[in-house]
XYZ file of C-alpha atoms in Angstrom:
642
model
C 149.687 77.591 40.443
C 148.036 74.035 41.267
C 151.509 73.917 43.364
C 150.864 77.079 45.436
C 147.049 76.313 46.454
C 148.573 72.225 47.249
C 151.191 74.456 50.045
C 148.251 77.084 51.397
C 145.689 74.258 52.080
C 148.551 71.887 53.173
C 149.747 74.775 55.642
C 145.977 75.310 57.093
C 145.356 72.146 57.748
C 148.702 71.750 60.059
C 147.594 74.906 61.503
C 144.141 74.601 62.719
C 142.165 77.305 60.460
C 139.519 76.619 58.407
C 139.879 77.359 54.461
C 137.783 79.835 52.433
C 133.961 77.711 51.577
C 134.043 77.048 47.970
C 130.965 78.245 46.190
C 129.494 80.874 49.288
C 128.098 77.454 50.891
C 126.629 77.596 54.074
C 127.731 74.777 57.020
C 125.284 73.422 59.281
C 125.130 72.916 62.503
C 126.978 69.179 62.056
C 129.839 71.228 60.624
C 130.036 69.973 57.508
C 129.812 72.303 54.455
C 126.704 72.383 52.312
C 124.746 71.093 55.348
C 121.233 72.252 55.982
C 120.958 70.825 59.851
C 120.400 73.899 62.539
C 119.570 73.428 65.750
C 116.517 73.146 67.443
C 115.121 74.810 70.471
C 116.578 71.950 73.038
C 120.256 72.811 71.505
C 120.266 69.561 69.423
C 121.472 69.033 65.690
C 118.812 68.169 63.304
C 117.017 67.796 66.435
C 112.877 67.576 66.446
C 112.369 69.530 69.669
C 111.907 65.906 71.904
C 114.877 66.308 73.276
C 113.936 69.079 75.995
C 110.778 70.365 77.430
C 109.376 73.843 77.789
C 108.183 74.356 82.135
C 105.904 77.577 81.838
C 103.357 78.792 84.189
C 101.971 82.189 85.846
C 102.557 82.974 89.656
C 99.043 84.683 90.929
C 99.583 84.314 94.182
C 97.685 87.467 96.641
C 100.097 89.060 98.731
C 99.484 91.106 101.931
C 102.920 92.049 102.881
C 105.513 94.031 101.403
C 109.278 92.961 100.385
C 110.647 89.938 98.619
C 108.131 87.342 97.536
C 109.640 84.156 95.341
C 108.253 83.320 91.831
C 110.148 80.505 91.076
C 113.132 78.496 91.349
C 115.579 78.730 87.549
C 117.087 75.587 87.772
C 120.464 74.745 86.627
C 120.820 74.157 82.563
C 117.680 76.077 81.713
C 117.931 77.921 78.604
C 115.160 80.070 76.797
C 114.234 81.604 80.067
C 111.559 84.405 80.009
C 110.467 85.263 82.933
C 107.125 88.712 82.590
C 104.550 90.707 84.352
C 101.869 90.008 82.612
C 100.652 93.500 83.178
C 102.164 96.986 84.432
C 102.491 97.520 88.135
C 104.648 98.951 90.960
C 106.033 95.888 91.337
C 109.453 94.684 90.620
C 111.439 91.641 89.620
C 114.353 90.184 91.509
C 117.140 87.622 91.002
C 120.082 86.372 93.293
C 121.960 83.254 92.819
C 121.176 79.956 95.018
C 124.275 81.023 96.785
C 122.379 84.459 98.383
C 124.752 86.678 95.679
C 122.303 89.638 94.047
C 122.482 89.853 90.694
C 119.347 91.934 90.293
C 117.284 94.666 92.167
C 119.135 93.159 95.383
C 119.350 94.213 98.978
C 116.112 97.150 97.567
C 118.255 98.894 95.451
C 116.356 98.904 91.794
C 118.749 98.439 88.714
C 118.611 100.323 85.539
C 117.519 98.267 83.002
C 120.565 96.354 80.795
C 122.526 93.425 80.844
C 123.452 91.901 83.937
C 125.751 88.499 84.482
C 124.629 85.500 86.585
C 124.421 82.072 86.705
C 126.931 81.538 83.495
C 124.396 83.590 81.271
C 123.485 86.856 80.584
C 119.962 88.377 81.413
C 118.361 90.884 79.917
C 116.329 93.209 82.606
C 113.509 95.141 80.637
C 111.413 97.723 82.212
C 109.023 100.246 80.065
C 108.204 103.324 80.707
C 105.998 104.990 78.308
C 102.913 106.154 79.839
C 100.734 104.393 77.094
C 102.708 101.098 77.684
C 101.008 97.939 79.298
C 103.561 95.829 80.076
C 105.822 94.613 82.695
C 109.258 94.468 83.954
C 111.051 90.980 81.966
C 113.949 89.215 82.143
C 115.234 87.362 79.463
C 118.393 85.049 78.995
C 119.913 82.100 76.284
C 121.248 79.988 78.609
C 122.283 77.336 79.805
C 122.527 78.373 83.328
C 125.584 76.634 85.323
C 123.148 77.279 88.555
C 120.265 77.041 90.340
C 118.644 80.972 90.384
C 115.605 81.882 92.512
C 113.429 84.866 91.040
C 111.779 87.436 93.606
C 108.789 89.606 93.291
C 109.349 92.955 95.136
C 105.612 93.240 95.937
C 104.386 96.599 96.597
C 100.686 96.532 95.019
C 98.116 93.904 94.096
C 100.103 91.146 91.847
C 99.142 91.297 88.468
C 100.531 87.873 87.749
C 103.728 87.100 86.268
C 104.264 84.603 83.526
C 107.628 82.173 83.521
C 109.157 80.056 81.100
C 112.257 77.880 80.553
C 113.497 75.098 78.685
C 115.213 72.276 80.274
C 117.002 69.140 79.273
C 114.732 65.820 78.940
C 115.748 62.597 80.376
C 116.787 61.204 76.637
C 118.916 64.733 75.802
C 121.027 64.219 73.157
C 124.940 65.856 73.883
C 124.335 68.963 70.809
C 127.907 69.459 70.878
C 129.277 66.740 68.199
C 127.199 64.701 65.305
C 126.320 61.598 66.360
C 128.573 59.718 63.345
C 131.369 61.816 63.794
C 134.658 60.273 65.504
C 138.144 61.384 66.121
C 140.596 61.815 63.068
C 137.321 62.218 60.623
C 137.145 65.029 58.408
C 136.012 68.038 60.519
C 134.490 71.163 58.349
C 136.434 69.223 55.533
C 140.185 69.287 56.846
C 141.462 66.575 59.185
C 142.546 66.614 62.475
C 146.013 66.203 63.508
C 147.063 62.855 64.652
C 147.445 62.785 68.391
C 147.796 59.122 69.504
C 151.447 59.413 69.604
C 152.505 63.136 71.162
C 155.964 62.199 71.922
C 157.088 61.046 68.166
C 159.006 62.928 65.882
C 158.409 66.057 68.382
C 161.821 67.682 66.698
C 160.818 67.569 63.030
C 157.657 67.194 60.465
C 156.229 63.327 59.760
C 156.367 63.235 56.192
C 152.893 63.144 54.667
C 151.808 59.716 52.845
C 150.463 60.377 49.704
C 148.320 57.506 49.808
C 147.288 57.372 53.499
C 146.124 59.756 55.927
C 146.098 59.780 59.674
C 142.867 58.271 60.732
C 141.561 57.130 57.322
C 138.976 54.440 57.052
C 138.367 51.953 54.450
C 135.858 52.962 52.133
C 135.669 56.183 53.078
C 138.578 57.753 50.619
C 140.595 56.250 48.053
C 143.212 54.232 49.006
C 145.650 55.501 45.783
C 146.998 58.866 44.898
C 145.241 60.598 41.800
C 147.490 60.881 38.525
C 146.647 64.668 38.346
C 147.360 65.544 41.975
C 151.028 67.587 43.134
C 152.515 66.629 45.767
C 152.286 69.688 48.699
C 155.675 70.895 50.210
C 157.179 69.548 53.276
C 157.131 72.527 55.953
C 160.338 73.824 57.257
C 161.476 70.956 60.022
C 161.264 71.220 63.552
C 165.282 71.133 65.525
C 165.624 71.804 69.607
C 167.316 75.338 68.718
C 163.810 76.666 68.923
C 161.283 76.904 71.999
C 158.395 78.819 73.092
C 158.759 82.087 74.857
C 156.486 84.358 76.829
C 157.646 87.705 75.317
C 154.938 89.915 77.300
C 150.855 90.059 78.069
C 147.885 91.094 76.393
C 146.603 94.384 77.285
C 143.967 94.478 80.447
C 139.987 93.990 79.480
C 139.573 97.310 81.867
C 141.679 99.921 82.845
C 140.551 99.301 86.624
C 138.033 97.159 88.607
C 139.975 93.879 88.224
C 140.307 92.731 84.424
C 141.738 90.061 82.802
C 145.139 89.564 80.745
C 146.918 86.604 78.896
C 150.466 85.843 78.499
C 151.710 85.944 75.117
C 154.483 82.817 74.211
C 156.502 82.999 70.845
C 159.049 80.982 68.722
C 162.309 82.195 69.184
C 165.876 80.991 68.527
C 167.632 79.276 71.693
C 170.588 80.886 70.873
C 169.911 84.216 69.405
C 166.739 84.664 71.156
C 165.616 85.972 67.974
C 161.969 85.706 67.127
C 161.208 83.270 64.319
C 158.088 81.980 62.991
C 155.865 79.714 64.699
C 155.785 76.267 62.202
C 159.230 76.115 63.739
C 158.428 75.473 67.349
C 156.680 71.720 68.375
C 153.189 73.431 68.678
C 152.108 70.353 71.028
C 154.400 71.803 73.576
C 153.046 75.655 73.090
C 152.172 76.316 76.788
C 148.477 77.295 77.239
C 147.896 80.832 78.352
C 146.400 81.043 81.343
C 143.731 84.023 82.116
C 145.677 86.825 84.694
C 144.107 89.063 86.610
C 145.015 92.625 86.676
C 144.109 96.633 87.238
C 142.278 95.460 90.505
C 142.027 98.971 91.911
C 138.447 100.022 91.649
C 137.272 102.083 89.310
C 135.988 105.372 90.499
C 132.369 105.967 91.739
C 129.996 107.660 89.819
C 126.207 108.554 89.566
C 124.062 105.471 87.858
C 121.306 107.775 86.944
C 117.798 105.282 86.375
C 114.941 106.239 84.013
C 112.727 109.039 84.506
C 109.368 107.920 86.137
C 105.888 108.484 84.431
C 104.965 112.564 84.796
C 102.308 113.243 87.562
C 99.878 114.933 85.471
C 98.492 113.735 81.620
C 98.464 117.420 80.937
C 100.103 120.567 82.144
C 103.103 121.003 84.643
C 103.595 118.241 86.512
C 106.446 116.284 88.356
C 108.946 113.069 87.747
C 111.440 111.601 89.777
C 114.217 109.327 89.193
C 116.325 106.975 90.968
C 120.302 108.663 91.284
C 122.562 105.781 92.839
C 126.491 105.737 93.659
C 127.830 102.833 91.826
C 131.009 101.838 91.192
C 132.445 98.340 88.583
C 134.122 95.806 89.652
C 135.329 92.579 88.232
C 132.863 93.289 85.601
C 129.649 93.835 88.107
C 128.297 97.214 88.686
C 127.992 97.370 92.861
C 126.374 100.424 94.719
C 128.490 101.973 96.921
C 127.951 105.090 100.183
C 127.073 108.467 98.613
C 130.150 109.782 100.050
C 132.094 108.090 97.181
C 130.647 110.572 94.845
C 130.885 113.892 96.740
C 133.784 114.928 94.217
C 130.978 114.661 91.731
C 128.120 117.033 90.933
C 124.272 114.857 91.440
C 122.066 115.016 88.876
C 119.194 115.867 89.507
C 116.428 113.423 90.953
C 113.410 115.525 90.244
C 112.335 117.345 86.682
C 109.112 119.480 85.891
C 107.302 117.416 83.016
C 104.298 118.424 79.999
C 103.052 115.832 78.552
C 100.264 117.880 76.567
C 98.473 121.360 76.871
C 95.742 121.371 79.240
C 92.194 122.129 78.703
C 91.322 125.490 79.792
C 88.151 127.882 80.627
C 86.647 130.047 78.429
C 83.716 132.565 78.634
C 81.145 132.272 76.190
C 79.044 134.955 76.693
C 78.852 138.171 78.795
C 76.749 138.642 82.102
C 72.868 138.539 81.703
C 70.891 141.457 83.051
C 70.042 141.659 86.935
C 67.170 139.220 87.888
C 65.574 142.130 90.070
C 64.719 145.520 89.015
C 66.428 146.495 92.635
C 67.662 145.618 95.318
C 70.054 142.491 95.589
C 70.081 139.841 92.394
C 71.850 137.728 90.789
C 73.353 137.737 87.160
C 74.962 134.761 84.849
C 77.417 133.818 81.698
C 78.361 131.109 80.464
C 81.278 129.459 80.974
C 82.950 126.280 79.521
C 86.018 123.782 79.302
C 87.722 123.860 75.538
C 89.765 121.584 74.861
C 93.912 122.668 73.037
C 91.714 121.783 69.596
C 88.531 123.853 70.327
C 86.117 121.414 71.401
C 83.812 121.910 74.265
C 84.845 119.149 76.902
C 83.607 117.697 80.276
C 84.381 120.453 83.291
C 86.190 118.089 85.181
C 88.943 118.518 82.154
C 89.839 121.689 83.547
C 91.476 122.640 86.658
C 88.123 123.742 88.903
C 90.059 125.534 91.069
C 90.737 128.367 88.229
C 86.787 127.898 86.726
C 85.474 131.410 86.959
C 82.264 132.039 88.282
C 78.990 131.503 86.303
C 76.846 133.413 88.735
C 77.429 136.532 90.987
C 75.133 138.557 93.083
C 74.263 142.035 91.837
C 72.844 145.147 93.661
C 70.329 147.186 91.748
C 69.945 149.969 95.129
C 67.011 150.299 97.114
C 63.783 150.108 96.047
C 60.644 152.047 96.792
C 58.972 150.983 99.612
C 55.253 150.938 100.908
C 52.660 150.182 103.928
C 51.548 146.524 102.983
C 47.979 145.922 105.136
C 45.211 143.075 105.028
C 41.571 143.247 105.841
C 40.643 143.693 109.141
C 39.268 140.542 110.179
C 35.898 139.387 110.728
C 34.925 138.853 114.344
C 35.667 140.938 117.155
C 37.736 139.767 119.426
C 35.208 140.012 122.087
C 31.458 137.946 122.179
C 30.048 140.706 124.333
C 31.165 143.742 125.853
C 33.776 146.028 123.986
C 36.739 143.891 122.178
C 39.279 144.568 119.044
C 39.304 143.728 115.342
C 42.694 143.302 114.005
C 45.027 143.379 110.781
C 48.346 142.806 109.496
C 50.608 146.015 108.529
C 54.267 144.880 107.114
C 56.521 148.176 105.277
C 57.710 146.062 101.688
C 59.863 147.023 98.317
C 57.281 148.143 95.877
C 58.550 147.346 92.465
C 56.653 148.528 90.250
C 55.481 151.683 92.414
C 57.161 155.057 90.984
C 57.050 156.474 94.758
C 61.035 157.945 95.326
C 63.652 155.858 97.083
C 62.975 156.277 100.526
C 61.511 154.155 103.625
C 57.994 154.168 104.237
C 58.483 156.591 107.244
C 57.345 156.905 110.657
C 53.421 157.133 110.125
C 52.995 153.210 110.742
C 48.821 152.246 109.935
C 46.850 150.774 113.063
C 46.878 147.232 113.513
C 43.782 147.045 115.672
C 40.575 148.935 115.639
C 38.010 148.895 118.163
C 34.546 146.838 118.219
C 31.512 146.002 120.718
C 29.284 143.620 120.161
C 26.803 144.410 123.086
C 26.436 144.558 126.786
C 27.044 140.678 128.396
C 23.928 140.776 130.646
C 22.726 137.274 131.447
C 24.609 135.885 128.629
C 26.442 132.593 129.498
C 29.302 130.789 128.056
C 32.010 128.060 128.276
C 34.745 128.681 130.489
C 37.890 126.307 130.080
C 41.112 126.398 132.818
C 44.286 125.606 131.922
C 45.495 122.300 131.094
C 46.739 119.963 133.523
C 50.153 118.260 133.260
C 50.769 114.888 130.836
C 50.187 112.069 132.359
C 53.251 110.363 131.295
C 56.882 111.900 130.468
C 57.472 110.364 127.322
C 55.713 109.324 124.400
C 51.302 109.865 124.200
C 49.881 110.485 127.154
C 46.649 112.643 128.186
C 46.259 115.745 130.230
C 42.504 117.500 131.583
C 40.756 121.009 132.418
C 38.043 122.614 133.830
C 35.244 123.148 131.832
C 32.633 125.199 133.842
C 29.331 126.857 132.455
C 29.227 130.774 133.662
C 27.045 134.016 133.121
C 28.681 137.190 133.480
C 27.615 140.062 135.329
C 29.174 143.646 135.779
C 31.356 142.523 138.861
C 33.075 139.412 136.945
C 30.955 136.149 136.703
C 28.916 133.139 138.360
C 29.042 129.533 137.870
C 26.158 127.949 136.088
C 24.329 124.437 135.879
C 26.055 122.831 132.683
C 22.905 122.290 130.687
C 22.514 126.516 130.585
C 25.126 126.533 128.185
C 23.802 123.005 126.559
C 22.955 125.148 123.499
C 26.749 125.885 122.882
C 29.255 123.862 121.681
C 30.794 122.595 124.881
C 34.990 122.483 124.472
C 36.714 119.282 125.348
C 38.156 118.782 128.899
C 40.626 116.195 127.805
C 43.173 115.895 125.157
C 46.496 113.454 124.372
C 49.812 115.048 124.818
C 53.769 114.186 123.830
C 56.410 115.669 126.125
C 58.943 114.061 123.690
C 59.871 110.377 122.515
C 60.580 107.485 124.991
C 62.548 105.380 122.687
C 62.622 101.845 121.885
C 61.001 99.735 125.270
C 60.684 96.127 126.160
C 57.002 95.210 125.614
C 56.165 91.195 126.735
C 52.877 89.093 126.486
C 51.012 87.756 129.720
C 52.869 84.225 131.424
C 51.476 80.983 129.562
C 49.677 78.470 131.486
C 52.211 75.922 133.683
C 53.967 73.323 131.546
C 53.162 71.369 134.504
C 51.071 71.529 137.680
C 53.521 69.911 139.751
C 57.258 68.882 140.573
C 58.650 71.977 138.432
C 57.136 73.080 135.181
C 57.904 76.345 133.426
C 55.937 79.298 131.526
C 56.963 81.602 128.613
C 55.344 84.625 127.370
C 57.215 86.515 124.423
C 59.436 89.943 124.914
C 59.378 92.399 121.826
C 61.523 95.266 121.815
C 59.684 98.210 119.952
C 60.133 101.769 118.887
C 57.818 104.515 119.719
C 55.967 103.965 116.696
C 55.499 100.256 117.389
C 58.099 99.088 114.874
C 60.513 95.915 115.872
C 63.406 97.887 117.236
C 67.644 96.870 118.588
C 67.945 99.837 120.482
C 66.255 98.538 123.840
C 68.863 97.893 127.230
C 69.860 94.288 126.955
C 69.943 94.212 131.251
C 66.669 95.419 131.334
C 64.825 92.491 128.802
C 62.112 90.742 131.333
C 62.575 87.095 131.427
C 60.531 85.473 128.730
C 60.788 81.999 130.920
C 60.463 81.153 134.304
C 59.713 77.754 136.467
C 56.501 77.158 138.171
C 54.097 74.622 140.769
C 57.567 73.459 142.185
C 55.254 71.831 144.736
C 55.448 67.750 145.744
C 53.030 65.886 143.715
C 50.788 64.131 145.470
C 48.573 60.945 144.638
C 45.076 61.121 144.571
C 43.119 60.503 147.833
C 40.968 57.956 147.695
C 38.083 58.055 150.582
C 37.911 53.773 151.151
C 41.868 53.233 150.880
C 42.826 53.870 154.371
C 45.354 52.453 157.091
C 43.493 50.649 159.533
C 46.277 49.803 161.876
C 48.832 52.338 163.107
C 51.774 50.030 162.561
C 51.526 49.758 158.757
C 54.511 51.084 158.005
C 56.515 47.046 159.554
C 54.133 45.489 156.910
C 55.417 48.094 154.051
C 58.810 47.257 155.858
C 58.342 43.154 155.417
C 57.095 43.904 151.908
C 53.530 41.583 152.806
C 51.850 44.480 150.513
C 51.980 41.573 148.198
C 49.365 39.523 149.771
C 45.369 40.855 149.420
C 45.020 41.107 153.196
C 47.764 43.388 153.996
C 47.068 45.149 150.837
C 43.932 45.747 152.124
C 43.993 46.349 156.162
C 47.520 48.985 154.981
C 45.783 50.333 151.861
C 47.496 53.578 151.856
C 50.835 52.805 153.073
C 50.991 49.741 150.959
C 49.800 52.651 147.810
C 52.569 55.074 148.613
C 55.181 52.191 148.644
C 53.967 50.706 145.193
C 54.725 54.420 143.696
C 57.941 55.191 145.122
C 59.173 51.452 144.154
C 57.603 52.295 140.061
C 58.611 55.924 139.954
C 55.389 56.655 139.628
C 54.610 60.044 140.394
C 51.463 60.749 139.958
C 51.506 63.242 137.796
C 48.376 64.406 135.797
């Protein structure tokens, strides 16, 4: 038995496989078998996460335009790469290569959500669409990248922000891919590795296998003798030229169209027979290697890539959703959107779908209609109606559709009521000081409603509305008499207009004027009131001119300009061409010295002394007083001003 185990292990070995683990032990990531080393997240053995570092940050930039927006640049050997909105939005992610090559949500076609190829890795595209979800479109991927890859925003709506993150090689990266200690020809997963340093050697038959030394052995390591208790394995069946490797067909294609891949299939046979034999007996250093193939590279018939259904239009009752229907078509393992036309032979789903996402609240009338507020005639009546929710509970109106909320209130018509002759008193004073005149009252025909009279009008038999009244003859009596009023004075805003007030007696022909102080005993009326056609609007309103900055030689003046409403209120509505000037210049006049009396010329030829400049001596300063003065305040710039 210890025989047959010595052959199996001995036949592994030569063959590359790895034995059953005794005991169920686990081997770590330094491939040796009870090992507890894993990897950590930079990819390295028994590594303490130094080797790498994590490059994370959120892009918040504000947009105004619409289209592709980069994020940020993926750059090649990034693992860990995570790459969310950080809330729910319109918006979408993109990714294309460095090259310009779309791998997602390129060229504004939108991709379902999945697994999509690029840059040596796979990503994960992730896009929720619960109504009660939060969060954003993702992409996630292992790594490593072989690339550079740029990520896009597609911005339609305010950016919510969108969080990156990657993992990257540091400068001291350790290779993960073989322990540090291990070397060539050292037990590997506890076999050894065939010897290669001499390919060419013995290609035609097996080396026999030393006992006591194996290839690549080093001191210390094993013992250099052979145990009493061990067997010694068989020799495997020797190698002779009648055998050679032969490709005897292909594996089937990955696809059945869209351009797969295939891979030859080589196999031991006999040179002579052409016989197939087994494989120990061909020199498997000269096995050729197979060599991917494409194949099936007609593409695969189009069809309808039907995306998710979009969020329902309403939270409650019928409502609408749409969904993205796209002609697509795989090749060489990438799903490409193609014309329409390619999928004519097939029937379109449908793009649009009527959607409930709950029971609406409805209206519901609580009581019936109240009584009539009028005994007759036209009223109005009420009920009470409210929004229940699908569980019973009275809700907010604007729950319920208003447009279906019946009415709460409605006229009524209780007939016609009884009507009656409505009159006042008849007034006080006749219209008339002297001499016959009228009293007066008012007569209106009104619903009675509490009169029992039938229901008719109150009829043709209208009361009197005046009523005749003297108050005595208007002999020598004399009184005010008042014209009309005169137009306003101005034609907008307050202005004042006047009448005739005259003092007269009346006699039986008509009446005579009067001295004023006949009719001093009576309350004389006013001959002049104010009066407002309409409003003028705001108007410039200025200040009188200030007093000369100067009084000669150019000065200037200001007075202030206000613009002000009718009611004297600081107003912007005023005609900026028609402000007045709040500056202007004034006393442009020469100044002129002061004349003194005793400084005089007394020779008409002063003017060759002013000439010869002699003003400087007290004679000529003296006989050519004034020329010499006028001379002295041109030459200072004095000008004499006050």
């Amino acid at each position: 038995m210890m025989f047959v185990s010595s052959l199996i292990v001995t036949f592994f070995y030569f063959q590359g496989a790895t034995p059953a683990r005794p005991g169920g032990e686990n081997i770590g990531c330094d491939d040796y078998l009870g090992s507890d080393k894993v990897l950590d997240k930079c990819g390295v053995c028994g590594g303490d996460n130094t080797a790498c570092k994590v490059v994370s940050g959120v892009f918040k930039h504000v947009l105004t335009k619409v289209g592709y927006h980069k994020v940020v640049e993926i750059p090649e050997g990034a693992t860990k790469i995570n790459v969310t909105e950080m809330t729910k939005s319109n918006n979408y992610l993109a990714l294309r290569s460095r090259s310009g090559r779309s791998i997602i949500n390129g060229n504004w076609a939108i991709d379902r959500p999945g697994r999509y190829e690029g840059g040596g890795t796979l990503f994960t595209y992730k896009r929720p669409n619960e109504i009660s979800s939060t969060a954003g479109e993702s992409f996630l991927a292992e790594g490593p990248t072989n690339e550079a890859l740029d990520v896009y925003m597609i911005h339609q709506q305010p950016n919510p922000g969108i969080h990156y993150e990657y993992v990257i090689a540091a400068a001291n990266a350790i290779s993960p891919q073989l322990p540090p200690h291990r070397r060539p020809a050292e037990p590997f997963n506890g076999q050894l590795e065939e010897e290669t340093s001499n390919p060419t050697e013995n290609r035609d038959s097996f080396s026999e296998i030393d006992t006591g030394s194996f290839p690549g052995r080093h001191p210390g390591r094993y013992p250099s003798h052979q145990p009493d208790n061990q067997v010694l394995p068989l020799q495997p069946p020797r190698r002779s030229r009648d055998f050679n490797w032969k490709q005897v067909g292909s594996t089937e294609c990955s696809t059945t169209c869209g351009k797969g891949s295939r891979y030859p299939v080589f196999r031991c046979v006999n040179r002579n027979t052409h016989e197939e034999t087994a494989d120990v007996f061909c020199d498997s250093s000269t096995k050729p290697s197979p060599e991917e193939e494409p194949c099936n590279l007609f593409p695969c018939p189009a069809f309808w890539d039907i995306g998710e259904w979009s969020e329902c239009s309403k939270t409650c009752g019928l409502g609408m959703q749409h969904r993205q229907i796209l002609c697509r078509h795989i090749y060489a393992n990438r799903t490409l959107t193609v014309q329409p036309h390619r999928c004519q032979s097939l029937e379109k789903p449908e793009t649009t779908s009527t959607c409930q996402l709950k029971i609406c609240s409805e209206w519901q009338i609580r009581t019936d209609w109240t009584p009539c507020s009028v005994p007759c005639g036209v009223g109005q009546k009420t009920r009470d109606v409210k929004c229940i929710s699908n569980i019973g509970d009275v809700v907010d109106d604007e729950e319920c559709n208003m447009k279906l909320r019946p009415d709460d209130i409605e006229n009524c018509d209780m007939g016609p009521c009884a009507k009656s002759w409505f009159l006042t008193e008849w007034s006080d004073r006749c219209s008339a000081e002297c001499g016959e005149g009228v009293r007066t009252r008012s007569v209106v025909c009104m619903s009675n409603h509490i009169s029992s009279l039938p229901l008719e009008g109150c009829g043709n038999h209208r009361p009197p509305e005046t009523t005749a009244c003297n108050n005595g003859p208007c002999e020598g009596k004399v009184e005010w008499f008042t014209g009309s009023w005169s137009q306003c004075s101005v034609e907008c805003g307050t202005g004042t207009q006047q009448r005739d007030v005259i003092c007269i007696t009346k006699t039986a022909e008509g009446f005579n004027v009067v001295k004023p102080n006949e009719c001093s005993y009576l309350e004389r009326p006013p001959n002049q009131q104010s009066c407002h056609l309409k409003s003028c609007g705001a108007k410039w309103f200025n200040t009188d001119w200030s007093a000369c900055s100067k009084s000669c030689e150019g000065g200037f003046r200001i007075r202030e300009v206000r613009c002000l409403a009718d009611d004297m209120a600081h107003s912007d509505k005023c005609d900026q061409e028609l402000k007045p000037e709040d500056t202007e210049s004034c006393n442009t006049q020469d100044c002129m010295p002061e004349i003194d009396e005793n400084c005089k010329d007394k020779y008409y030829n002063c003017n060759v002394v002013v000439q010869a400049r002699l003003c400087v001596y007290a004679y000529y300063k003296t006989a050519c007083c004034a020329s010499c003065l006028r001379a002295a305040s041109r030459q200072s710039g004095f000008l004499g001003r006050r």
